[in-house]
Structure formats: C-alpha cells, structure tokens
CSV table of C-alpha atoms in Angstrom, one decimal:
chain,number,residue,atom,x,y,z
A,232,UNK,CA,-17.2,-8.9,-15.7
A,233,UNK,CA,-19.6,-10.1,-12.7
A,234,UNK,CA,-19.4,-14.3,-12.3
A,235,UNK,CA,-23.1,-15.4,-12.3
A,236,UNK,CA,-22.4,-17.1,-8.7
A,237,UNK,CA,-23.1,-13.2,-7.2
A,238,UNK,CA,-26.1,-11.5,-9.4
A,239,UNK,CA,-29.2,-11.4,-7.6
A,240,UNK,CA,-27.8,-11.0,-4.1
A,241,UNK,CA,-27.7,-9.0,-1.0
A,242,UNK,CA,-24.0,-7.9,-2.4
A,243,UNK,CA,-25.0,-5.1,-5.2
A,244,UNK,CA,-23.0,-2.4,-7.5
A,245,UNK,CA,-23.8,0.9,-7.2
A,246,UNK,CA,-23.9,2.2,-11.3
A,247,UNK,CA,-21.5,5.3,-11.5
A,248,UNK,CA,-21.2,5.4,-15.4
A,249,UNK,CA,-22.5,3.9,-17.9
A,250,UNK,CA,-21.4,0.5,-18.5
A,251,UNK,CA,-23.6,-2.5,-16.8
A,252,UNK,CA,-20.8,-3.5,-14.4
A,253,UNK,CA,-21.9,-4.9,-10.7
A,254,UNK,CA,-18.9,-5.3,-9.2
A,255,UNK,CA,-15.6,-5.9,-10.8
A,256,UNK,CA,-13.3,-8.0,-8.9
A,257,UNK,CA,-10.4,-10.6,-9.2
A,258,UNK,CA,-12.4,-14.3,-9.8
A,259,UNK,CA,-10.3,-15.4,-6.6
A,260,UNK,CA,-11.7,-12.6,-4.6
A,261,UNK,CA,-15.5,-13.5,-5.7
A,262,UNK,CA,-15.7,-16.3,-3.2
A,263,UNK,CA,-15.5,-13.5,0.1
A,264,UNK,CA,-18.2,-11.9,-1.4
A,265,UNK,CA,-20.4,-14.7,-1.7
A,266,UNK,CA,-19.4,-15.9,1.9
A,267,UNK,CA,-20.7,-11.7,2.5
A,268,UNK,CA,-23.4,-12.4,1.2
A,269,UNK,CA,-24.8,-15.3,3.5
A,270,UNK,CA,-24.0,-12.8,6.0
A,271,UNK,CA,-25.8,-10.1,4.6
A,272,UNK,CA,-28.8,-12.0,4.3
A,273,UNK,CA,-28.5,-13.5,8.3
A,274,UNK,CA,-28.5,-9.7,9.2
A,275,UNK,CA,-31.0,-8.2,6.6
A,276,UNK,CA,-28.5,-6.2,5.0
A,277,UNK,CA,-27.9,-4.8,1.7
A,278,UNK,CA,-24.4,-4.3,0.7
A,279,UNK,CA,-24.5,-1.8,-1.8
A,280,UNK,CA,-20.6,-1.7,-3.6
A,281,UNK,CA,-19.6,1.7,-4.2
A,282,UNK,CA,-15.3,1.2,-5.2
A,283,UNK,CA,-14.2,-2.7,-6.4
A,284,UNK,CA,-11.7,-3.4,-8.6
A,285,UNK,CA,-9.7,0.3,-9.5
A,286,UNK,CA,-7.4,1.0,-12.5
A,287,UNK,CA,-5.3,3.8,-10.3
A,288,UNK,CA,-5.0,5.3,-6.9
A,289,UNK,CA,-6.6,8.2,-8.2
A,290,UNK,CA,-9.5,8.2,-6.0
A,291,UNK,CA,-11.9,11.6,-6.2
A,292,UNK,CA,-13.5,12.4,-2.4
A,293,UNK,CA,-11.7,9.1,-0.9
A,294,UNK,CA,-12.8,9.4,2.6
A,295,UNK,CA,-8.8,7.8,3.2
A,296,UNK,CA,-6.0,8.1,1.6
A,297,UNK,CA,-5.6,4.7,-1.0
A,298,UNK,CA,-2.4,2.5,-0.4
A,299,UNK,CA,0.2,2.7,-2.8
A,300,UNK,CA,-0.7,-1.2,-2.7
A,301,UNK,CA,-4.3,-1.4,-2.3
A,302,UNK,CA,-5.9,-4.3,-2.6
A,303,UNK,CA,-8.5,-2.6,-5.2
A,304,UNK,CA,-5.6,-2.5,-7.8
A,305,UNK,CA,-6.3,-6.1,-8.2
A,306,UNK,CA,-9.8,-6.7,-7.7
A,307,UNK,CA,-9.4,-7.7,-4.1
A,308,UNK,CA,-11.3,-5.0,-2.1
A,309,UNK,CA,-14.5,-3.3,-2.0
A,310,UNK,CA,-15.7,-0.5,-0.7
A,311,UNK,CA,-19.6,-0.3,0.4
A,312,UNK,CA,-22.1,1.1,2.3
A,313,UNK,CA,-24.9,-1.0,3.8
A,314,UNK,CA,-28.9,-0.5,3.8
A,315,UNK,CA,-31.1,-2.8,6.6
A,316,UNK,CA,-33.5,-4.3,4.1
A,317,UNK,CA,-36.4,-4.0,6.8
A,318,UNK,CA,-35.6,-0.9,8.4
A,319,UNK,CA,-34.3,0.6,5.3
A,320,UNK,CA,-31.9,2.3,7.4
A,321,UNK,CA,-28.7,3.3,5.6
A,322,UNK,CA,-25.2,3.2,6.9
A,323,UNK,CA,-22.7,5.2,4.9
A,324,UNK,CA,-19.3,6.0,6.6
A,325,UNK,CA,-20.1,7.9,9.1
A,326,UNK,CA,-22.2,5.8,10.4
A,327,UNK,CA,-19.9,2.7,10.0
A,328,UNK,CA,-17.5,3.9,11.7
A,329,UNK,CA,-19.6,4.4,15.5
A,330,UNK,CA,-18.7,0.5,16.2
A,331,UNK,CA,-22.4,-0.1,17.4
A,332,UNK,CA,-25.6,-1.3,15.9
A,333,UNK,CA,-26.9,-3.7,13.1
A,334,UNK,CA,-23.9,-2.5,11.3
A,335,UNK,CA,-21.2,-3.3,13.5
A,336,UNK,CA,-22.6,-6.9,14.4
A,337,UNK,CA,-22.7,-7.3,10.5
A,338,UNK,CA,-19.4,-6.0,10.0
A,339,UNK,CA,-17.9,-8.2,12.8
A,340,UNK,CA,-19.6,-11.5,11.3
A,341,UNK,CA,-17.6,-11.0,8.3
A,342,UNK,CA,-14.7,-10.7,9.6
A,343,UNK,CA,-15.8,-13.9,11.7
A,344,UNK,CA,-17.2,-15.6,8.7
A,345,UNK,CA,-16.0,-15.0,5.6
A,346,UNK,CA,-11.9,-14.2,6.2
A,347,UNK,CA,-12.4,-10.6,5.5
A,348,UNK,CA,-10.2,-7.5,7.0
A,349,UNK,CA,-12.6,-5.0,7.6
A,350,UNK,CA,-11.0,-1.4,7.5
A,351,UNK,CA,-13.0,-0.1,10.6
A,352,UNK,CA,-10.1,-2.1,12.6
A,353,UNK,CA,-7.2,-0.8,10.6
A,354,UNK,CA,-5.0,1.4,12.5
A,355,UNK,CA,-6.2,4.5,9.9
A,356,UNK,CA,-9.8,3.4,9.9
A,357,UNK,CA,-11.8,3.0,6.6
A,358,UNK,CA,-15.5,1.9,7.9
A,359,UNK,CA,-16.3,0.8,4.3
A,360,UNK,CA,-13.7,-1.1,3.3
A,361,UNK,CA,-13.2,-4.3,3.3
A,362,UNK,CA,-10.2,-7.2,1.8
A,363,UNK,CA,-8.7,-10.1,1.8
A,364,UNK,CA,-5.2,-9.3,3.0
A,365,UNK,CA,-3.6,-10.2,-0.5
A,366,UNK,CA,-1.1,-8.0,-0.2
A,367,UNK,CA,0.7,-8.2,2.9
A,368,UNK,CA,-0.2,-12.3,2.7
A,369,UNK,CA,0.6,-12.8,-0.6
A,370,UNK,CA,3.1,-10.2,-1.6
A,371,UNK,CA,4.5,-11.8,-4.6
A,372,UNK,CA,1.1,-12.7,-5.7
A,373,UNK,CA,-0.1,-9.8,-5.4
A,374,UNK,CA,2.8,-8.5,-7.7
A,375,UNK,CA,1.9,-10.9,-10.3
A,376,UNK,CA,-1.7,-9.7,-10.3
A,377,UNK,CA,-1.2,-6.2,-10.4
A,378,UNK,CA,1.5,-6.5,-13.4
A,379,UNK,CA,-1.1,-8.7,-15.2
A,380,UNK,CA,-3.6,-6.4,-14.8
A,381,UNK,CA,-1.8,-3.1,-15.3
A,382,UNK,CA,0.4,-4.0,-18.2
A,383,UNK,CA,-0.3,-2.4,-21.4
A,384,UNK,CA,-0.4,-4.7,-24.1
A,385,UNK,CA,1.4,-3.2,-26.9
C-alpha cells in the first residue's frame, strides 16, 4: 500500500494490472524515495517506477538476471525509467546506461543524496535499478523481512 508521504510526486508507478498500486515498497525503504524525489524535482525529472516490491524472482524480459537475494523481495528496490519533465525526453535502459547527460547527473545526485546504490555502478550493470544495500548491510535483517513477507500464513 503507497504511504501518503510519496503520492503526488516526481517518484510515480507505472500501472501494469489492474489494482491501483503506485509503488509497493518496505515502509523503511519509503524514506529513499522521498529523498529521490527532491532530487527528481532539482533535475526536472520524472521517475516513473516500473518493478518495486516483487513476490519472486520470476521476472519476464528482466534486462538482468535478479539476485537470488534482491532487494525487491522485500520492498527495498525499484526499478525505473526517467522522463525530463521539460524536455519530455525519456530515458529507458538503454539510455541510462551511456553514463552522460541529464540522466547520469540525476542518477549520480542520488547516489550523493539520498544513500541509494544505483545499479549503473554494479559490476553487472542494471541502469534502472536502484537500492538500499539491505542485503549485503543488513543480512539478518534482510532474512527477517523476507520470511515475514514470504511466509504463508496457514
């Protein structure tokens, strides 16, 4: 369920079925994405959230392979592509991962700003990705997470 502190922002779901979710992340993770946000708006983007919070790993067209322990099993990741909201220009993957224009200075002020890895850096590179580090950081947490939020109740 999206947190009233992030409706109305640069930081916007991309509807791929249809319930009305934004963005479905970890409460702890909504922070980051309200420090993206400022951000966002400093560089007249748009961050338009296309993968958040995942049940599996099973991910149809992923551009990269997912983790075994990606941060999206627990609401701490997003993936997202990014629209200038003056130029309308639109940055998808490809385009994300050329490490030069408006995208690249707005990807490297979040990373800067906010505590964010950006997956452009990563030694695999994943241009629209972007987490907190919970789990190499916080392993155990982590753990607990994704057992709270994979667990079938019975």
């Amino acid at each position: 369920q999206a947190e009233d502190g992030i409706r109305d922002t640069s930081v916007t779901g991309v509807q791929t079925c249809a319930l009305p979710i934004c963005c479905l992340v970890d409460e702890e993770f909504t922070p980051h994405l309200k420090a993206m946000n400022d951000v966002a708006v400093k560089h007249n983007m748009m961050v338009i959230v296309t993968s958040a919070f995942r049940p599996n790993t099973n991910v149809k067209g992923a551009i990269v392979k997912p983790a075994t322990m990606s941060n999206h099993l627990v609401g701490h990741a997003i993936d997202c592509n990014l629209q200038n909201t003056k130029t309308k220009e639109y940055y998808n993957s490809t385009k994300m991962k050329d490490d030069k224009g408006d995208d690249y200075a707005f990807c490297q002020e979040v990373v800067q700003k906010t505590g964010l890895h950006w997956g452009g850096s990563f030694n695999t590179p994943d241009s629209v990705h972007f987490d907190d580090g919970l789990n190499l950081m916080l392993p155990r947490l982590y753990s607990e997470k994704y057992n709270l939020f994979h667990t079938q109740k019975q």
